[in-house]
Amino acid sequence: MEEQTGSSPEAEAWRRIVEAIVAGTEDPSIAGAFWVAVEARIWSIVLSGRRADPGSHRVRSKFRDLFADDVAAAEDFVAELAAATDRRRIGGLYRKSEFLELERDEMLQRIAARSFVRKRAVSFVRSAGRGGMVGLPEGVRGPGSFDSGPEGGWGGTIEDRTEGESTTTEFDLLHRLLDHEPVLRLELRGKEPNAVEMTAALHTWLLLDSDTRERTTLLERLRGEVVGGVEAVEMAIRAGWEEVRRELAACDDEVVRHPGMERKRLDEIDRRRTELQVRWIFEPLSSGRVRELLGLPSLNAGEKRNSNYRSSRTTLFPLVDGLLSRHLVESEASDE
C-alpha cells in the first residue's frame, strides 16, 4: 500500500494499522481498531439497519435460511466470527506483506469474503444444533429449526409442506444425511433391484431408512452378491467417508493458512467442497472399491457401474438431488 499525496486521515490510520499487524507489533489500540473494522464488515454482510438503532436491525435475505428473523442469533454469530478473526491475527496469520498493497476495503474483503462468512455461518448454526459439538466435517447437520444446505430427507415430507415452511425443513433433512443419519429412501422401480439400484444401495447402505420394505430386499441381495457380505459394504463406506472427511478438512485448512487468498481460489475451494459433500452422501465408494465388493473383472467395470449410477441419481433420489443442486452448489454473485 503506497502512501499517496492527499490521502485521507482514515486511509492513513488504516495504513498504520496494517503495517503494525503485518509486522506483528500491534498494541491494544491497533488490535481494537482492527476488531472494530472486521466486525463492521461481517455485520454489514449478515445484517442490515442502523448499528446504533437495535430496533432497525434485520437479518439479510441471504442469511434468513440460517437465522430466520432471529437477529440476536445473527449478532452472536457476528461477534463469534469477529473474535475468531482476531485470534487468527494474534496467531500471526495476517503477517503477510501482500496486505500492505491493499486498500482497507480490499483487505477486509480478503479476510472476510462473503462466501467465507456464509460458510462460517453454516458451521455456526450446525454447531449450535449439535449442542456445541465441533470437529465434524464441513457438511454436517445444523439445527432442526434452521440451517443451510440442501437435501435430505424424505418421502413426501417436503412436498407436503407449504412453501413458507419448506425451506428450513429441507435444510434440516439434508443435514440429517450430512450427519449420516439413516433417513434416505431408495424406492425400487421393480420387484427386484436392477444393477443401477444395487450400485446405489452399495454407496448409500448406511444412510438408507431401516423402516422401508425395500431395505429387506436390498439386504438379501447384498448378502448374496457382495464379496464379504454386508459387513464388507459397511467397512468400505466408512473408509470412503474417512477419505472425504480428510479432504474436507484440507479445504478448510487451506483457507485458514492463506487468509489473503484470491477470490478465484476461494471459489475453486468452494466448488471442491461441494463435490466432496455430494460424495459424502451419494458416492463414498471409489470404482476400485465397487469392483472389489462386486467381484467385477476389471477396474473399468467398476467405473462403468459408478458412471451409470451417477447419471441415474436424479431419478433414484429426485428430491435430494434437486435440493443439492439448488443449495449446495450455491455461489455468491458478488463478493464486494
Coordinates of N, CA and C in Angstrom, one line a residue, residues 140-266:
V140 N -21.8 -31.0 7.9 CA -22.5 -31.7 8.9 C -23.7 -30.9 9.4
R141 N -24.7 -31.7 9.8 CA -26.1 -31.1 10.1 C -26.1 -30.0 11.0
G142 N -27.1 -29.1 10.8 CA -27.4 -28.0 11.6 C -28.6 -28.2 12.4
P143 N -29.1 -27.2 13.1 CA -30.3 -27.4 14.0 C -31.5 -27.7 13.2
G144 N -32.5 -28.3 13.8 CA -33.7 -28.7 13.1 C -34.5 -27.5 12.7
S145 N -34.4 -26.4 13.3 CA -35.3 -25.3 13.0 C -34.8 -24.4 11.9
F146 N -33.5 -24.4 11.6 CA -33.0 -23.6 10.5 C -31.8 -24.3 10.0
D147 N -31.1 -23.7 9.0 CA -29.8 -24.3 8.6 C -29.7 -24.2 7.1
S148 N -28.5 -24.4 6.6 CA -28.2 -24.2 5.2 C -28.0 -25.6 4.7
G149 N -28.1 -25.8 3.4 CA -27.6 -27.0 2.9 C -28.7 -27.6 2.3
P150 N -28.7 -28.5 1.5 CA -29.8 -28.9 0.7 C -30.1 -30.2 1.0
E151 N -31.1 -30.7 1.0 CA -31.4 -32.0 0.9 C -31.6 -32.9 2.0
G152 N -32.2 -33.8 1.8 CA -32.2 -34.7 2.7 C -33.3 -35.6 2.7
G153 N -34.1 -35.6 3.2 CA -34.9 -36.4 3.7 C -36.1 -36.8 3.1
W154 N -37.1 -36.9 3.3 CA -37.7 -38.0 2.7 C -39.1 -38.2 2.7
G155 N -39.3 -39.0 1.7 CA -40.5 -39.4 1.5 C -41.3 -38.3 0.9
G156 N -42.5 -38.0 1.3 CA -43.2 -36.9 0.8 C -43.2 -35.8 1.8
T157 N -42.3 -35.9 2.8 CA -42.4 -34.9 3.9 C -42.1 -33.5 3.4
I158 N -41.3 -33.3 2.4 CA -41.0 -31.9 1.9 C -42.2 -31.5 1.0
E159 N -42.6 -32.4 0.1 CA -43.6 -32.0 -0.9 C -44.9 -31.6 -0.2
D160 N -45.2 -32.1 1.0 CA -46.5 -31.8 1.6 C -46.4 -30.5 2.4
R161 N -45.2 -29.9 2.5 CA -45.1 -28.7 3.2 C -45.6 -27.5 2.4
T162 N -46.0 -26.4 3.1 CA -46.3 -25.2 2.3 C -45.0 -24.6 2.0
E163 N -45.0 -23.7 1.0 CA -43.8 -23.1 0.5 C -43.1 -22.3 1.6
G164 N -43.9 -21.7 2.5 CA -43.3 -20.8 3.5 C -42.5 -21.6 4.5
E165 N -42.8 -22.8 4.8 CA -42.1 -23.6 5.8 C -41.2 -24.6 5.2
S166 N -41.2 -24.8 3.9 CA -40.4 -25.9 3.3 C -38.9 -25.7 3.4
T167 N -38.4 -24.5 3.2 CA -37.0 -24.2 3.1 C -36.2 -24.7 4.3
T168 N -36.6 -24.3 5.5 CA -35.9 -24.7 6.7 C -36.0 -26.2 6.9
T169 N -37.2 -26.8 6.6 CA -37.3 -28.2 6.8 C -36.4 -29.0 5.8
E170 N -36.3 -28.5 4.6 CA -35.5 -29.2 3.6 C -34.0 -29.1 4.1
F171 N -33.6 -28.0 4.6 CA -32.3 -27.8 5.1 C -32.0 -28.8 6.2
D172 N -32.9 -28.9 7.1 CA -32.7 -29.9 8.2 C -32.6 -31.3 7.7
L173 N -33.4 -31.7 6.8 CA -33.4 -33.0 6.3 C -32.1 -33.3 5.6
L174 N -31.6 -32.4 4.8 CA -30.3 -32.6 4.2 C -29.2 -32.8 5.2
H175 N -29.2 -32.0 6.2 CA -28.1 -32.2 7.2 C -28.2 -33.4 8.0
R176 N -29.4 -34.0 8.1 CA -29.5 -35.3 8.7 C -28.7 -36.3 7.9
L177 N -28.7 -36.2 6.6 CA -27.9 -37.0 5.7 C -26.4 -36.7 5.9
L178 N -26.1 -35.4 5.9 CA -24.7 -35.0 6.0 C -24.2 -35.4 7.4
D179 N -25.1 -35.6 8.3 CA -24.7 -36.1 9.7 C -24.8 -37.6 9.7
H180 N -25.0 -38.2 8.5 CA -25.1 -39.6 8.4 C -26.1 -40.3 9.2
E181 N -27.3 -39.7 9.3 CA -28.5 -40.3 9.9 C -29.2 -41.1 8.8
P182 N -29.6 -42.3 9.1 CA -30.3 -43.2 8.1 C -31.7 -42.8 7.8
V183 N -31.8 -41.8 6.9 CA -33.2 -41.3 6.6 C -33.4 -41.3 5.1
L184 N -32.5 -41.8 4.3 CA -32.6 -41.8 2.8 C -33.5 -43.0 2.4
R185 N -34.3 -42.7 1.4 CA -35.2 -43.7 0.8 C -34.8 -44.0 -0.6
L186 N -34.6 -45.2 -0.9 CA -34.3 -45.7 -2.3 C -35.5 -46.6 -2.7
E187 N -36.4 -46.0 -3.5 CA -37.6 -46.7 -4.0 C -37.3 -47.5 -5.3
L188 N -37.5 -48.8 -5.2 CA -37.2 -49.6 -6.3 C -38.3 -49.5 -7.3
R189 N -37.9 -49.6 -8.6 CA -38.9 -49.5 -9.7 C -39.5 -50.8 -10.0
G190 N -38.9 -51.9 -9.6 CA -39.5 -53.2 -9.9 C -39.4 -54.1 -8.6
K191 N -39.8 -55.4 -8.7 CA -39.8 -56.2 -7.5 C -38.4 -56.5 -7.1
E192 N -37.4 -56.5 -8.0 CA -36.0 -56.8 -7.7 C -35.2 -55.6 -8.2
P193 N -34.2 -55.2 -7.4 CA -33.3 -54.1 -7.8 C -32.5 -54.4 -9.0
N194 N -32.4 -53.4 -9.9 CA -31.5 -53.6 -11.1 C -30.1 -53.3 -10.7
A195 N -29.2 -53.3 -11.7 CA -27.8 -53.1 -11.4 C -27.5 -51.7 -10.9
V196 N -28.2 -50.7 -11.5 CA -28.0 -49.3 -11.0 C -28.5 -49.1 -9.6
E197 N -29.7 -49.7 -9.3 CA -30.2 -49.6 -7.9 C -29.3 -50.3 -6.9
M198 N -28.7 -51.4 -7.3 CA -27.8 -52.1 -6.4 C -26.6 -51.3 -6.2
T199 N -26.1 -50.6 -7.2 CA -24.9 -49.7 -7.0 C -25.3 -48.6 -6.1
A200 N -26.5 -48.1 -6.2 CA -26.9 -47.0 -5.3 C -27.0 -47.5 -3.9
A201 N -27.5 -48.8 -3.7 CA -27.5 -49.4 -2.4 C -26.1 -49.5 -1.8
L202 N -25.2 -49.9 -2.6 CA -23.8 -50.1 -2.1 C -23.3 -48.8 -1.5
H203 N -23.5 -47.7 -2.2 CA -23.0 -46.4 -1.8 C -23.7 -45.8 -0.6
T204 N -25.0 -46.0 -0.5 CA -25.8 -45.4 0.5 C -26.4 -46.3 1.6
W205 N -25.9 -47.5 1.6 CA -26.4 -48.5 2.5 C -26.6 -48.0 4.0
L206 N -25.6 -47.4 4.5 CA -25.6 -46.9 5.9 C -26.5 -45.7 6.1
L207 N -27.0 -45.1 5.0 CA -27.9 -43.9 5.1 C -29.4 -44.3 4.8
L208 N -29.6 -45.5 4.4 CA -31.0 -45.9 4.0 C -31.9 -46.1 5.2
D209 N -33.1 -45.6 5.1 CA -34.1 -45.7 6.2 C -34.4 -47.2 6.4
S210 N -34.2 -47.6 7.7 CA -34.4 -49.0 8.0 C -35.8 -49.4 8.1
D211 N -36.7 -48.5 8.0 CA -38.2 -48.8 8.1 C -38.8 -49.1 6.8
T212 N -38.1 -49.1 5.7 CA -38.7 -49.3 4.4 C -38.7 -50.8 4.0
R213 N -39.6 -51.2 3.3 CA -39.7 -52.6 2.8 C -38.6 -52.9 1.8
E214 N -38.1 -51.8 1.1 CA -37.1 -52.0 0.1 C -35.8 -52.5 0.8
R215 N -35.6 -52.0 2.0 CA -34.3 -52.4 2.7 C -34.1 -53.9 2.9
T216 N -35.2 -54.6 3.2 CA -35.1 -56.0 3.3 C -34.7 -56.7 2.0
T217 N -35.3 -56.2 0.9 CA -34.9 -56.8 -0.4 C -33.5 -56.5 -0.7
L218 N -33.0 -55.3 -0.4 CA -31.6 -54.9 -0.7 C -30.7 -55.7 0.2
L219 N -31.1 -55.9 1.4 CA -30.2 -56.6 2.3 C -30.0 -58.1 1.8
E220 N -31.0 -58.7 1.4 CA -30.8 -60.1 0.9 C -29.9 -60.1 -0.4
R221 N -30.1 -59.1 -1.2 CA -29.2 -59.1 -2.4 C -27.7 -58.8 -2.1
L222 N -27.5 -57.9 -1.1 CA -26.2 -57.6 -0.7 C -25.5 -58.8 -0.1
R223 N -26.2 -59.5 0.7 CA -25.7 -60.7 1.4 C -25.3 -61.7 0.3
G224 N -26.1 -61.8 -0.8 CA -25.8 -62.8 -1.8 C -24.8 -62.4 -2.8
E225 N -24.6 -61.1 -3.1 CA -23.8 -60.7 -4.2 C -22.5 -60.0 -3.9
V226 N -22.4 -59.5 -2.7 CA -21.2 -58.8 -2.3 C -20.1 -59.7 -1.7
V227 N -18.9 -59.5 -2.1 CA -17.8 -60.3 -1.6 C -17.6 -59.8 -0.1
G228 N -17.8 -60.7 0.8 CA -17.7 -60.3 2.2 C -19.0 -59.8 2.9
G229 N -20.0 -59.8 2.1 CA -21.4 -59.5 2.6 C -21.5 -58.1 3.1
V230 N -22.6 -57.9 3.9 CA -22.9 -56.5 4.3 C -21.8 -55.9 5.2
E231 N -21.1 -56.7 5.9 CA -20.1 -56.2 6.8 C -19.0 -55.5 5.9
A232 N -18.7 -56.1 4.8 CA -17.7 -55.5 3.9 C -18.2 -54.2 3.3
V233 N -19.5 -54.2 3.0 CA -20.0 -52.9 2.4 C -19.9 -51.8 3.5
E234 N -20.3 -52.1 4.7 CA -20.2 -51.1 5.7 C -18.8 -50.6 6.0
M235 N -17.9 -51.5 6.0 CA -16.5 -51.1 6.2 C -16.0 -50.2 5.1
A236 N -16.4 -50.6 3.9 CA -15.9 -49.8 2.7 C -16.5 -48.4 2.7
I237 N -17.8 -48.3 3.1 CA -18.4 -47.0 3.2 C -17.7 -46.1 4.2
R238 N -17.5 -46.7 5.4 CA -16.8 -45.9 6.4 C -15.4 -45.5 6.0
A239 N -14.7 -46.3 5.3 CA -13.4 -45.9 4.8 C -13.5 -44.8 3.8
G240 N -14.5 -44.9 3.0 CA -14.8 -43.8 2.0 C -15.1 -42.5 2.7
W241 N -16.0 -42.6 3.7 CA -16.3 -41.4 4.5 C -15.1 -40.7 5.1
E242 N -14.2 -41.6 5.6 CA -13.0 -41.0 6.2 C -12.1 -40.3 5.2
E243 N -12.0 -40.8 4.0 CA -11.3 -40.1 3.0 C -11.9 -38.8 2.6
V244 N -13.2 -38.7 2.6 CA -13.9 -37.5 2.3 C -13.7 -36.5 3.4
R245 N -13.7 -37.0 4.7 CA -13.5 -36.2 5.8 C -12.2 -35.5 5.8
R246 N -11.1 -36.2 5.4 CA -9.8 -35.7 5.3 C -9.7 -34.6 4.3
E247 N -10.4 -34.8 3.1 CA -10.3 -33.9 2.0 C -11.1 -32.6 2.4
L248 N -12.2 -32.7 3.1 CA -12.9 -31.6 3.5 C -12.1 -30.7 4.5
A249 N -11.4 -31.4 5.4 CA -10.5 -30.7 6.4 C -9.4 -30.0 5.6
A250 N -8.9 -30.6 4.6 CA -7.8 -30.0 3.8 C -8.3 -28.7 3.2
C251 N -9.6 -28.7 2.7 CA -10.1 -27.5 2.1 C -10.2 -26.4 3.1
D252 N -10.6 -26.7 4.3 CA -10.7 -25.6 5.3 C -9.3 -25.2 5.8
D253 N -8.4 -26.1 5.9 CA -7.1 -25.8 6.3 C -6.4 -24.8 5.3
E254 N -6.6 -25.0 4.0 CA -6.0 -24.2 3.0 C -6.5 -22.7 3.2
V255 N -7.8 -22.6 3.4 CA -8.4 -21.3 3.6 C -7.8 -20.6 4.8
V256 N -7.7 -21.3 5.9 CA -7.1 -20.8 7.2 C -5.7 -20.4 7.0
R257 N -4.9 -21.2 6.3 CA -3.5 -21.0 6.1 C -3.2 -19.8 5.2
H258 N -4.1 -19.4 4.4 CA -3.9 -18.4 3.4 C -5.0 -17.3 3.5
P259 N -5.0 -16.5 4.5 CA -6.1 -15.5 4.7 C -6.2 -14.5 3.6
G260 N -5.2 -14.3 2.9 CA -5.2 -13.3 1.8 C -5.5 -14.0 0.4
M261 N -6.1 -15.2 0.5 CA -6.4 -15.9 -0.8 C -7.3 -15.1 -1.7
E262 N -7.0 -15.2 -3.0 CA -7.8 -14.6 -4.0 C -9.2 -15.2 -4.2
R263 N -10.1 -14.4 -4.6 CA -11.5 -14.9 -4.8 C -11.6 -16.1 -5.7
K264 N -10.8 -16.1 -6.8 CA -10.8 -17.2 -7.7 C -10.5 -18.5 -7.0
R265 N -9.5 -18.5 -6.2 CA -9.1 -19.7 -5.5 C -10.1 -20.1 -4.4
L266 N -10.7 -19.1 -3.8 CA -11.8 -19.4 -2.8 C -13.0 -20.1 -3.5

